[in-house]
Structures are given as structure tokens and as C-alpha cells.
Amino acid sequence: MKIYSLLADKISKTFNSQKIFKNVSFNAFVGNSIAITGSNGSGKSTLLKILLKYIHPSKGDVKYFCDNKEIESQIIYQNISFVAPYFNLYEEFTALENIELAIKLKSKYISNDLINDELNRFSLFNHSKKEVGHYSSGMKQRLKYCIANILKSDFIFIDEPTSNLDDEGKKIVFDFLKEIQSTSCLIYATNEKDELQFANEIVDLSLLNLN
Amino acid sequence: MSYSNIIFLKDVKSEFRTRVSFNTQLLFTITTLSIILFAVGNESISIPTTISFYWIVSIFAAMSGLSRVFVKEEERGTFLFLFQLASSQSVFIGKLLFNAIFTILVNFFILILFSLFIDTFSANLFFILVMILGSIGIASVSTIVAAIISKVNSSTTLYTVLSFPILIPLLMTLIQASQLSIEGAFFSEMRGHFSFMIGYNISLILISLYLITYLWSE
């Protein structure tokens, strides 16, 4: 079994000469989970996007490893999943079509039974043939979790895990967060105290010295 | 199935469901051709004027719709979903394929309308070849410029401003080659134009494939 890990090495981010955070460093690997916390505007979402390699850091570097060998940036998408309330799935496609697209692009072979089980788990089975555009924001968020759980990527990044979710949705997501730690490296950004229980390590951006 | 094909089929399915680009380009083509016909009336138009009209309609139809494939991923907030699923190059090739086939189809539509309504316009095999190579060139420019401007707010204005200088050499060759083909030139007379268009398209696609990896993240 391959061992995947991530190294965040002295990451700093500056927007318009204003320092957002400075020298953030940590190691993450499959089996552990890291919560990024901090006050509003402390750069939690920005840090997550830097870890995803969607935004370049002003200083420092993010490196992904497989069996201690660095994974090239261009192919890192094969190992990551991201769940956040601020991106959309294809609204003109049904839930099943979105799932199939993700499975095909990630070259995974997943049976229809497993897909149906996951849709059931996230209470979406009865809506699986409905266009995502007709979903509520909570259902869209659950579908993103459903896709992440089907893909079972080595690194799972989540921003605001329970955003838009009702109590039932929160319970499903909490179970998912507990479960996914054994197979993936989980990194999530949150301000909710009850969500910190799933982390082995907490990175608090508010405590960083910006000088 | 290659990843680019999956992206291509996704865009085809998406366009089939929303029909935004198709309807925009169709409407643009019909509107501009109607204006030309109203202006010309019963008078006969010379070949150079007909060719100019043809490429004006074609270029502006392309400009009105082709940027959509990249820009809409940002506008509709789906880019981060795509970002975690595919490589920049697969997405670029998929979208280029979609734009190229789409432009060729729209150009065939313009060609049919011109053949029906403008007497001096008679397309032949060489003209169709010029049109196909031109469509690929226009689609290549449109796709990479759309990728560049997709992260900017006033993207529509920038799109035309950035595309035009890159398109000038192609447009000049397209107009000359189209005129020669309609006047019944031999292949030997047009060889230089075909070589230029093939070279232009290949160079642009290769540069774009290199550039897209830098444009992929902010």
C-alpha cells in the first residue's frame, strides 16, 4: 500500500501588500486529519486553495509525496477531492451525471450498486435523476460529499464542512469525517468548535505572528 | 476514452441542454446576413466584398460565443470542480475540440446562407478547406484567449482586444486564400496559404498547451 503525505513548508500569503498569514508549516499524511481554524479573514480558505495548488503562495511551497517521492504538480488532481460551499457542480446535469463525470475523469471503476449505496447514504437516491440546478443548497453540498466519498481520494480538503446543512446533513457529514480519516488525509477549515473534534492537529491562523 | 474526449462530450451535452452559444451564434449570423442583404438590395457584390462579409460574419459570430466554454466555468462557479478532476491540458484540448467543431458547423451554416442569398458567392472544395483551416485557427485563438481572460471581470471587452492582434495574420491569409479559391485558382497557387494556415494552427496549439499550465492556477 502506497503512503501519501503532504508538506506545507513555511507558506506565506500577501494580498496587495497586506500579510494574510506567514510561515505556516505542517506535515499531513493518510490517517491523520488537520483542522485549519482562525477568525474571519485570517485566510483559512486561501490556505486551503494554496494546499490544493489553485492559488500560488507568496512564499513557501506545498509538496505532495507518494512513498517519499514527490508527485508532480500537474498530476496532483488525481489524488485530491475538494468540498466547499463556494463552487458549483454542473447544474444542467443530474446528480448521477455529475458523479459519472467525476468517476470517468478520475479513471475510477465503481459499480452502480456502490454509487446507489452512497446516494442513499447522503439521502440523494430519490433525487439522483434530477438536474442539480433544482437542488437546494444543502442537497448540493451533500452531493459534493457523496462524490468525494465515492472517489475516496488520498487527500480530502473541506472548507466549512457543515455549511448549508440541516441537522440530518450534519450527522451524515460527521460520520463521513470520522470514517474518511482511515483511508485519506483530511484537511478542513472551520470556525465551528464541534467540528474540531475530528482533527488530530489544529492549525490556528489567528495565533500566527504576522510581523 | 481519453480525458479530453470526456471534457468535449461534457461540453457538447452542456451546450445541448443550455444552447447558449449555439443560439447566440445562430442569431448573430442571421442578423448580420439580413443587414448585409438589406444594405445591398438587388445590386451585385464583387468577390472581395463578399469574402470580406463572409469573414466578418464568421469572426464576429465566433467572438460572440466561443469564449463561453472557458468563461462559463468561472461565471457559473464550476471551475473548482473541474480543477480537482482533470489536468489543465486535457481540459484545454477538450474545449479546443468543442470550439473547433462548433466553429466549423457555424461556418458551414454561414456558407449555406451565403450560397443561397448572395449570387457572387460559390463555394468550392478549396474554399471549404480554407474555411475548415480558418475555423480551427479562430477556435484555437478563441480558446486560449478565453482561458487567459476567464479570471478577469470585464472579460468580454478584453476577449476582443486580446484576440484581434493574434488573429490579424490568419485573417489576412484567410481573405486572400478565400478570394483565390472562389476565383478558381489551382492548388499550386494556394499552397503557400495552406502551409501558413497549417503552421499557424499547429504553432498556436503547441504554445497554448504550454501556456495553459501557467494559467491553470491563480
CSV table of C-alpha atoms in Angstrom, one decimal:
chain,number,residue,atom,x,y,z
A,1,MET,CA,0.0,0.0,0.0
A,2,LYS,CA,1.3,3.4,-1.0
A,3,ILE,CA,2.0,6.0,1.6
A,4,TYR,CA,0.8,9.5,0.7
A,5,SER,CA,1.8,12.7,2.5
A,6,LEU,CA,1.7,16.5,2.2
A,7,LEU,CA,4.3,19.0,3.3
A,8,ALA,CA,3.3,22.6,3.8
A,9,ASP,CA,6.6,24.4,4.1
A,10,LYS,CA,6.7,28.0,5.5
A,11,ILE,CA,3.7,29.2,3.4
A,12,SER,CA,3.0,32.9,3.4
A,13,LYS,CA,0.4,34.9,1.6
A,14,THR,CA,0.2,38.6,0.9
A,15,PHE,CA,-2.7,40.3,-0.9
A,16,ASN,CA,-2.0,43.9,-2.0
A,17,SER,CA,1.0,44.2,0.4
A,18,GLN,CA,-1.2,43.1,3.3
A,19,LYS,CA,0.1,39.9,5.0
A,20,ILE,CA,-2.7,37.4,5.4
A,21,PHE,CA,-0.6,34.7,7.1
A,22,LYS,CA,3.1,33.9,7.4
A,23,ASN,CA,5.2,30.8,7.8
A,24,VAL,CA,2.5,28.1,8.0
A,25,SER,CA,4.2,24.7,8.2
A,26,PHE,CA,2.8,21.3,8.8
A,27,ASN,CA,3.0,17.7,7.7
A,28,ALA,CA,-0.1,15.7,6.8
A,29,PHE,CA,-0.4,12.1,5.8
A,30,VAL,CA,-3.1,9.5,5.2
A,31,GLY,CA,-4.6,8.6,8.6
A,32,ASN,CA,-4.3,12.0,10.2
A,33,SER,CA,-6.5,15.0,9.9
A,34,ILE,CA,-5.8,18.7,10.3
A,35,ALA,CA,-8.2,21.4,11.1
A,36,ILE,CA,-7.4,25.0,10.0
A,37,THR,CA,-9.1,27.5,12.2
A,38,GLY,CA,-8.9,31.2,12.8
A,39,SER,CA,-11.0,34.3,12.8
A,40,ASN,CA,-12.9,35.6,9.8
A,41,GLY,CA,-10.4,37.0,7.2
A,42,SER,CA,-7.5,35.0,8.7
A,43,GLY,CA,-7.0,33.2,5.4
A,44,LYS,CA,-8.4,29.7,6.1
A,45,SER,CA,-10.0,29.4,2.6
A,46,THR,CA,-6.9,30.9,1.0
A,47,LEU,CA,-4.7,28.4,2.7
A,48,LEU,CA,-6.9,25.5,1.6
A,49,LYS,CA,-6.7,26.8,-2.0
A,50,ILE,CA,-2.9,27.1,-1.7
A,51,LEU,CA,-2.7,23.5,-0.5
A,52,LEU,CA,-4.8,22.5,-3.5
A,53,LYS,CA,-2.3,24.4,-5.7
A,54,TYR,CA,-5.2,26.5,-7.0
A,55,ILE,CA,-3.5,29.7,-5.6
A,56,HIS,CA,0.2,30.3,-5.5
A,57,PRO,CA,1.7,31.2,-2.1
A,58,SER,CA,3.7,34.5,-1.9
A,59,LYS,CA,6.4,32.5,-0.1
A,60,GLY,CA,7.0,28.8,0.7
A,61,ASP,CA,5.9,25.7,-1.0
A,62,VAL,CA,3.4,22.8,-0.9
A,63,LYS,CA,4.7,19.4,-1.8
A,64,TYR,CA,2.8,16.1,-2.2
A,65,PHE,CA,4.6,12.8,-1.8
A,66,CYS,CA,3.8,9.2,-2.7
A,67,ASP,CA,6.2,6.7,-0.9
A,68,ASN,CA,8.5,9.7,-0.2
A,69,LYS,CA,8.7,10.5,-3.9
A,70,GLU,CA,7.4,14.0,-4.9
A,71,ILE,CA,4.2,14.0,-7.0
A,72,GLU,CA,4.3,16.5,-9.9
A,73,SER,CA,2.0,19.5,-9.6
A,74,GLN,CA,0.4,18.8,-12.9
A,75,ILE,CA,-1.0,15.4,-11.9
A,76,ILE,CA,-1.9,16.2,-8.3
A,77,TYR,CA,-5.6,16.5,-9.2
A,78,GLN,CA,-5.6,12.7,-9.4
A,79,ASN,CA,-5.1,12.4,-5.7
A,80,ILE,CA,-7.4,15.2,-4.3
A,81,SER,CA,-11.0,15.9,-3.6
A,82,PHE,CA,-12.4,19.3,-2.5
A,83,VAL,CA,-15.7,20.1,-0.9
A,84,ALA,CA,-16.7,23.7,-0.4
A,85,PRO,CA,-20.0,25.7,-0.5
A,86,TYR,CA,-18.5,28.3,-2.9
A,87,PHE,CA,-18.1,26.1,-6.0
A,88,ASN,CA,-20.8,24.6,-8.0
A,89,LEU,CA,-21.4,21.3,-9.7
A,90,TYR,CA,-22.8,21.2,-13.3
A,91,GLU,CA,-26.4,22.4,-12.7
A,92,GLU,CA,-27.7,21.3,-16.1
A,93,PHE,CA,-26.6,17.7,-15.3
A,94,THR,CA,-28.3,15.3,-12.9
A,95,ALA,CA,-26.6,14.1,-9.8
A,96,LEU,CA,-25.8,10.8,-11.5
A,97,GLU,CA,-24.3,12.6,-14.5
A,98,ASN,CA,-22.1,14.7,-12.2
A,99,ILE,CA,-20.9,11.6,-10.4
A,100,GLU,CA,-20.2,9.7,-13.7
A,101,LEU,CA,-18.2,12.7,-15.0
A,102,ALA,CA,-16.1,12.7,-11.8
A,103,ILE,CA,-15.6,8.9,-11.9
A,104,LYS,CA,-14.6,8.9,-15.6
A,105,LEU,CA,-12.2,11.8,-15.3
A,106,LYS,CA,-10.5,10.2,-12.2
A,107,SER,CA,-10.3,6.8,-14.1
A,108,LYS,CA,-12.1,5.0,-11.2
A,109,TYR,CA,-14.1,1.8,-11.7
A,110,ILE,CA,-17.0,2.0,-9.4
A,111,SER,CA,-20.1,-0.3,-9.6
A,112,ASN,CA,-23.6,1.1,-9.9
A,113,ASP,CA,-24.5,-0.6,-6.6
A,114,LEU,CA,-21.9,1.3,-4.8
A,115,ILE,CA,-22.9,4.6,-6.3
A,116,ASN,CA,-26.6,3.9,-5.3
A,117,ASP,CA,-25.5,3.0,-1.8
A,118,GLU,CA,-23.6,6.3,-1.5
A,119,LEU,CA,-26.5,8.2,-2.9
A,120,ASN,CA,-28.7,6.5,-0.3
A,121,ARG,CA,-26.3,7.3,2.5
A,122,PHE,CA,-26.4,11.0,1.6
A,123,SER,CA,-30.2,10.9,1.2
A,124,LEU,CA,-30.0,11.7,-2.5
A,125,PHE,CA,-31.1,8.4,-4.1
A,126,ASN,CA,-34.6,9.6,-4.9
A,127,HIS,CA,-33.2,12.8,-6.5
A,128,SER,CA,-30.4,11.2,-8.4
A,129,LYS,CA,-32.0,11.8,-11.8
A,130,LYS,CA,-33.0,15.3,-11.1
A,131,GLU,CA,-30.9,18.2,-12.5
A,132,VAL,CA,-28.6,19.7,-9.8
A,133,GLY,CA,-30.0,23.1,-10.7
A,134,HIS,CA,-33.2,22.1,-9.0
A,135,TYR,CA,-31.4,21.0,-5.8
A,136,SER,CA,-31.5,23.1,-2.5
A,137,SER,CA,-28.1,24.4,-1.3
A,138,GLY,CA,-28.0,21.7,1.3
A,139,MET,CA,-28.6,18.9,-1.3
A,140,LYS,CA,-25.8,20.3,-3.5
A,141,GLN,CA,-23.5,20.3,-0.5
A,142,ARG,CA,-24.4,16.6,0.2
A,143,LEU,CA,-23.8,15.7,-3.4
A,144,LYS,CA,-20.3,17.1,-3.2
A,145,TYR,CA,-19.7,14.9,-0.1
A,146,CYS,CA,-21.2,12.0,-1.9
A,147,ILE,CA,-18.8,12.5,-4.9
A,148,ALA,CA,-15.8,12.9,-2.5
A,149,ASN,CA,-16.8,9.7,-0.7
A,150,ILE,CA,-17.2,7.7,-4.0
A,151,LEU,CA,-13.8,8.9,-5.3
A,152,LYS,CA,-12.0,8.2,-2.0
A,153,SER,CA,-9.1,10.4,-2.9
A,154,ASP,CA,-5.9,10.3,-0.9
A,155,PHE,CA,-6.2,13.9,0.1
A,156,ILE,CA,-9.6,15.4,1.0
A,157,PHE,CA,-9.9,19.2,1.6
A,158,ILE,CA,-13.1,20.6,3.0
A,159,ASP,CA,-14.0,24.2,3.6
A,160,GLU,CA,-16.8,25.0,6.1
A,161,PRO,CA,-17.8,21.3,6.5
A,162,THR,CA,-21.4,21.8,7.7
A,163,SER,CA,-22.2,25.0,5.8
A,164,ASN,CA,-25.8,24.9,4.3
A,165,LEU,CA,-26.6,21.6,6.0
A,166,ASP,CA,-29.6,20.7,8.3
A,167,ASP,CA,-29.2,18.5,11.4
A,168,GLU,CA,-29.6,15.3,9.4
A,169,GLY,CA,-27.0,16.5,6.9
A,170,LYS,CA,-24.6,17.5,9.7
A,171,LYS,CA,-24.9,14.0,11.2
A,172,ILE,CA,-24.1,12.4,7.8
A,173,VAL,CA,-21.1,14.7,7.4
A,174,PHE,CA,-19.8,14.0,10.9
A,175,ASP,CA,-20.0,10.2,10.2
A,176,PHE,CA,-18.2,10.8,6.9
A,177,LEU,CA,-15.4,12.9,8.6
A,178,LYS,CA,-14.9,10.1,11.2
A,179,GLU,CA,-14.8,7.4,8.6
A,180,ILE,CA,-12.6,9.0,5.9
A,181,GLN,CA,-9.7,9.5,8.3
A,182,SER,CA,-8.6,5.9,8.0
A,183,THR,CA,-8.3,6.0,4.2
A,184,SER,CA,-7.4,9.6,3.4
A,185,CYS,CA,-5.6,12.6,4.6
A,186,LEU,CA,-8.2,15.0,5.8
A,187,ILE,CA,-7.6,18.8,5.9
A,188,TYR,CA,-10.5,21.1,6.7
A,189,ALA,CA,-11.1,24.7,7.5
A,190,THR,CA,-13.7,25.6,10.1
A,191,ASN,CA,-14.7,28.0,12.8
A,192,GLU,CA,-17.2,25.6,14.5
A,193,LYS,CA,-15.9,24.3,17.8
A,194,ASP,CA,-17.8,20.9,17.5
A,195,GLU,CA,-16.1,20.2,14.1
A,196,LEU,CA,-12.6,20.4,15.7
A,197,GLN,CA,-13.2,17.0,17.4
A,198,PHE,CA,-12.3,15.2,14.2
A,199,ALA,CA,-8.8,16.7,14.0
A,200,ASN,CA,-5.5,15.2,15.2
A,201,GLU,CA,-3.8,18.6,14.8
A,202,ILE,CA,-5.2,22.2,14.8
A,203,VAL,CA,-3.5,25.0,12.8
A,204,ASP,CA,-4.9,28.3,14.2
A,205,LEU,CA,-4.2,31.1,11.8
A,206,SER,CA,-5.2,33.7,14.4
A,207,LEU,CA,-2.3,32.8,16.6
A,208,LEU,CA,0.3,33.4,13.9
A,209,ASN,CA,2.7,36.3,14.3
A,210,LEU,CA,2.4,38.4,11.2
A,211,ASN,CA,5.4,40.7,12.0
B,1,MET,CA,-11.9,7.2,-23.6
B,2,SER,CA,-9.3,10.0,-23.3
B,3,TYR,CA,-9.8,12.7,-20.7
B,4,SER,CA,-10.1,15.4,-23.5
B,5,ASN,CA,-12.9,13.4,-25.1
B,6,ILE,CA,-14.7,13.3,-21.7
B,7,ILE,CA,-14.4,17.1,-21.4
B,8,PHE,CA,-15.5,17.5,-25.0
B,9,LEU,CA,-18.6,15.3,-24.5
B,10,LYS,CA,-19.4,17.2,-21.3
B,11,ASP,CA,-19.4,20.5,-23.2
B,12,VAL,CA,-21.5,19.1,-26.0
B,13,LYS,CA,-24.0,17.8,-23.5
B,14,SER,CA,-24.0,21.1,-21.6
B,15,GLU,CA,-24.4,23.1,-24.8
B,16,PHE,CA,-27.2,20.7,-25.9
B,17,ARG,CA,-29.0,21.4,-22.6
B,18,THR,CA,-28.5,25.1,-22.4
B,19,ARG,CA,-28.0,26.1,-26.1
B,20,VAL,CA,-26.4,29.4,-25.0
B,21,SER,CA,-23.5,29.6,-27.5
B,22,PHE,CA,-25.4,27.9,-30.4
B,23,ASN,CA,-28.4,30.2,-30.1
B,24,THR,CA,-26.2,33.3,-29.8
B,25,GLN,CA,-24.1,32.4,-32.9
B,26,LEU,CA,-27.2,31.4,-34.9
B,27,LEU,CA,-28.9,34.7,-34.1
B,28,PHE,CA,-25.8,36.7,-34.8
B,29,THR,CA,-25.3,35.0,-38.2
B,30,ILE,CA,-28.9,35.6,-39.3
B,31,THR,CA,-29.0,39.2,-38.1
B,32,THR,CA,-25.7,40.2,-39.8
B,33,LEU,CA,-26.6,38.5,-43.0
B,34,SER,CA,-30.0,40.2,-43.0
B,35,ILE,CA,-28.4,43.6,-42.5
B,36,ILE,CA,-26.0,42.9,-45.5
B,37,LEU,CA,-28.9,41.8,-47.7
B,38,PHE,CA,-31.0,44.9,-46.8
B,39,ALA,CA,-28.0,47.2,-47.5
B,40,VAL,CA,-27.0,45.5,-50.8
B,41,GLY,CA,-30.6,45.2,-52.2
B,42,ASN,CA,-30.6,43.9,-55.8
B,43,GLU,CA,-27.1,45.1,-56.6
B,44,SER,CA,-24.4,42.6,-57.4
B,45,ILE,CA,-21.5,42.5,-54.9
B,46,SER,CA,-17.9,41.9,-56.0
B,47,ILE,CA,-16.0,38.8,-54.9
B,48,PRO,CA,-13.6,40.7,-52.5
B,49,THR,CA,-16.6,42.4,-50.8
B,50,THR,CA,-18.5,39.0,-50.5
B,51,ILE,CA,-15.4,37.4,-48.9
B,52,SER,CA,-15.0,40.3,-46.5
B,53,PHE,CA,-18.7,40.0,-45.5
B,54,TYR,CA,-18.3,36.2,-45.1
B,55,TRP,CA,-15.3,36.5,-42.7
B,56,ILE,CA,-16.8,39.5,-40.8
B,57,VAL,CA,-19.9,37.4,-40.1
B,58,SER,CA,-17.8,34.3,-39.2
B,59,ILE,CA,-15.3,36.2,-36.9
B,60,PHE,CA,-18.0,38.1,-35.0
B,61,ALA,CA,-20.2,35.0,-34.7
B,62,ALA,CA,-17.2,33.2,-33.2
B,63,MET,CA,-16.4,36.2,-30.9
B,64,SER,CA,-19.9,36.2,-29.6
B,65,GLY,CA,-19.9,32.6,-28.5
B,66,LEU,CA,-16.6,30.9,-28.3
B,67,SER,CA,-15.3,32.4,-25.1
B,68,ARG,CA,-18.2,30.8,-23.3
B,69,VAL,CA,-16.6,27.4,-22.9
B,70,PHE,CA,-13.9,28.7,-20.6
B,71,VAL,CA,-15.6,31.8,-19.2
B,72,LYS,CA,-18.7,30.0,-18.2
B,73,GLU,CA,-16.8,27.6,-15.9
B,74,GLU,CA,-15.7,30.7,-13.9
B,75,GLU,CA,-19.0,32.5,-14.2
B,76,ARG,CA,-21.1,29.6,-13.1
B,77,GLY,CA,-18.6,28.6,-10.3
B,78,THR,CA,-17.8,25.2,-11.7
B,79,PHE,CA,-14.1,25.8,-12.3
B,80,LEU,CA,-13.0,24.4,-8.9
B,81,PHE,CA,-15.0,21.2,-9.6
B,82,LEU,CA,-13.2,20.8,-12.9
B,83,PHE,CA,-9.9,21.8,-11.3
B,84,GLN,CA,-10.0,18.8,-9.0
B,85,LEU,CA,-11.0,16.3,-11.7
B,86,ALA,CA,-8.7,16.9,-14.7
B,87,SER,CA,-5.4,18.3,-15.9
B,88,SER,CA,-5.1,21.7,-17.5
B,89,GLN,CA,-4.0,20.2,-20.8
B,90,SER,CA,-6.9,17.7,-21.0
B,91,VAL,CA,-9.4,20.5,-20.3
B,92,PHE,CA,-7.8,22.7,-22.9
B,93,ILE,CA,-7.8,20.1,-25.6
B,94,GLY,CA,-11.4,19.1,-24.9
B,95,LYS,CA,-12.5,22.7,-25.1
B,96,LEU,CA,-10.5,23.4,-28.2
B,97,LEU,CA,-12.0,20.3,-29.9
B,98,PHE,CA,-15.5,21.6,-28.9
B,99,ASN,CA,-14.8,25.1,-30.2
B,100,ALA,CA,-13.2,23.9,-33.5
B,101,ILE,CA,-16.1,21.5,-34.3
B,102,PHE,CA,-18.6,24.2,-33.3
B,103,THR,CA,-16.9,26.9,-35.4
B,104,ILE,CA,-16.8,24.5,-38.4
B,105,LEU,CA,-20.5,23.8,-38.1
B,106,VAL,CA,-21.4,27.5,-37.7
B,107,ASN,CA,-19.2,28.3,-40.8
B,108,PHE,CA,-21.0,25.6,-42.8
B,109,PHE,CA,-24.3,27.3,-41.8
B,110,ILE,CA,-22.9,30.7,-42.9
B,111,LEU,CA,-21.6,29.1,-46.1
B,112,ILE,CA,-25.1,27.7,-46.9
B,113,LEU,CA,-26.8,31.0,-46.2
B,114,PHE,CA,-24.3,32.9,-48.4
B,115,SER,CA,-24.6,30.4,-51.2
B,116,LEU,CA,-28.4,30.8,-51.1
B,117,PHE,CA,-28.6,34.6,-50.8
B,118,ILE,CA,-25.5,36.0,-52.5
B,119,ASP,CA,-25.1,35.5,-56.2
B,120,THR,CA,-21.3,36.0,-56.5
B,121,PHE,CA,-20.6,33.5,-53.7
B,122,SER,CA,-20.0,30.0,-55.0
B,123,ALA,CA,-18.1,27.8,-52.6
B,124,ASN,CA,-15.8,25.0,-53.9
B,125,LEU,CA,-13.7,22.3,-52.3
B,126,PHE,CA,-10.7,24.7,-51.8
B,127,PHE,CA,-12.9,27.3,-50.1
B,128,ILE,CA,-14.3,24.6,-47.8
B,129,LEU,CA,-10.7,23.6,-47.0
B,130,VAL,CA,-9.8,27.3,-46.3
B,131,MET,CA,-12.9,27.6,-44.2
B,132,ILE,CA,-12.0,24.4,-42.1
B,133,LEU,CA,-8.4,25.6,-41.5
B,134,GLY,CA,-9.6,29.1,-40.7
B,135,SER,CA,-12.2,27.7,-38.3
B,136,ILE,CA,-9.5,25.7,-36.4
B,137,GLY,CA,-7.3,28.8,-36.2
B,138,ILE,CA,-10.2,31.0,-34.9
B,139,ALA,CA,-11.1,28.3,-32.4
B,140,SER,CA,-7.5,28.0,-31.2
B,141,VAL,CA,-7.2,31.7,-30.7
B,142,SER,CA,-10.6,31.9,-29.0
B,143,THR,CA,-9.9,29.0,-26.6
B,144,ILE,CA,-6.5,30.2,-25.3
B,145,VAL,CA,-7.7,33.9,-25.1
B,146,ALA,CA,-10.8,32.7,-23.3
B,147,ALA,CA,-8.6,30.8,-20.8
B,148,ILE,CA,-6.5,33.9,-20.2
B,149,ILE,CA,-9.4,36.2,-19.7
B,150,SER,CA,-11.7,33.8,-17.8
B,151,LYS,CA,-10.4,35.0,-14.4
B,152,VAL,CA,-11.0,38.7,-15.2
B,153,ASN,CA,-14.2,40.6,-14.5
B,154,SER,CA,-14.7,42.6,-17.7
B,155,SER,CA,-13.8,39.6,-19.8
B,156,THR,CA,-15.9,40.3,-22.9
B,157,THR,CA,-14.1,43.5,-23.7
B,158,LEU,CA,-10.7,42.0,-23.1
B,159,TYR,CA,-11.6,39.0,-25.2
B,160,THR,CA,-12.0,41.0,-28.4
B,161,VAL,CA,-9.0,43.3,-27.6
B,162,LEU,CA,-6.6,40.3,-27.0
B,163,SER,CA,-7.9,38.1,-29.8
B,164,PHE,CA,-7.7,40.7,-32.6
B,165,PRO,CA,-3.9,41.2,-32.8
B,166,ILE,CA,-3.3,37.4,-32.8
B,167,LEU,CA,-6.0,36.9,-35.5
B,168,ILE,CA,-4.7,39.5,-37.9
B,169,PRO,CA,-2.1,37.3,-39.7
B,170,LEU,CA,-4.7,34.5,-40.0
B,171,LEU,CA,-7.4,36.8,-41.2
B,172,MET,CA,-5.2,38.3,-43.9
B,173,THR,CA,-4.3,34.8,-45.2
B,174,LEU,CA,-8.0,33.7,-45.0
B,175,ILE,CA,-9.2,36.6,-47.0
B,176,GLN,CA,-6.5,36.1,-49.7
B,177,ALA,CA,-7.0,32.3,-49.9
B,178,SER,CA,-10.8,32.6,-49.9
B,179,GLN,CA,-10.7,35.0,-52.8
B,180,LEU,CA,-8.3,32.8,-54.8
B,181,SER,CA,-10.4,29.7,-54.2
B,182,ILE,CA,-13.6,31.4,-55.4
B,183,GLU,CA,-11.8,32.8,-58.4
B,184,GLY,CA,-10.9,29.2,-59.3
B,185,ALA,CA,-7.2,29.2,-58.5
B,186,PHE,CA,-5.2,26.0,-58.8
B,187,PHE,CA,-3.7,24.2,-55.7
B,188,SER,CA,-0.2,25.3,-56.6
B,189,GLU,CA,-1.3,29.0,-56.3
B,190,MET,CA,-2.7,28.3,-52.9
B,191,ARG,CA,-0.1,26.0,-51.5
B,192,GLY,CA,1.6,28.9,-49.6
B,193,HIS,CA,-1.6,29.9,-47.9
B,194,PHE,CA,-2.5,26.4,-46.9
B,195,SER,CA,1.0,25.9,-45.4
B,196,PHE,CA,0.8,29.1,-43.5
B,197,MET,CA,-2.6,28.2,-42.0
B,198,ILE,CA,-1.5,24.7,-41.0
B,199,GLY,CA,1.7,26.1,-39.5
B,200,TYR,CA,-0.2,28.9,-37.7
B,201,ASN,CA,-2.7,26.4,-36.2
B,202,ILE,CA,0.0,23.9,-35.1
B,203,SER,CA,2.2,26.7,-33.5
B,204,LEU,CA,-0.7,28.3,-31.7
B,205,ILE,CA,-2.0,24.9,-30.3
B,206,LEU,CA,1.5,24.0,-29.1
B,207,ILE,CA,2.1,27.4,-27.5
B,208,SER,CA,-1.3,27.2,-25.9
B,209,LEU,CA,-0.7,23.7,-24.4
B,210,TYR,CA,2.5,25.1,-22.8
B,211,LEU,CA,0.8,28.3,-21.6
B,212,ILE,CA,-2.3,26.7,-20.1
B,213,THR,CA,-0.4,25.0,-17.3
B,214,TYR,CA,0.6,28.5,-16.0
B,215,LEU,CA,-2.9,29.9,-16.5
B,216,TRP,CA,-4.5,27.0,-14.6
B,217,SER,CA,-3.9,28.4,-11.1
B,218,GLU,CA,-4.1,31.9,-9.7
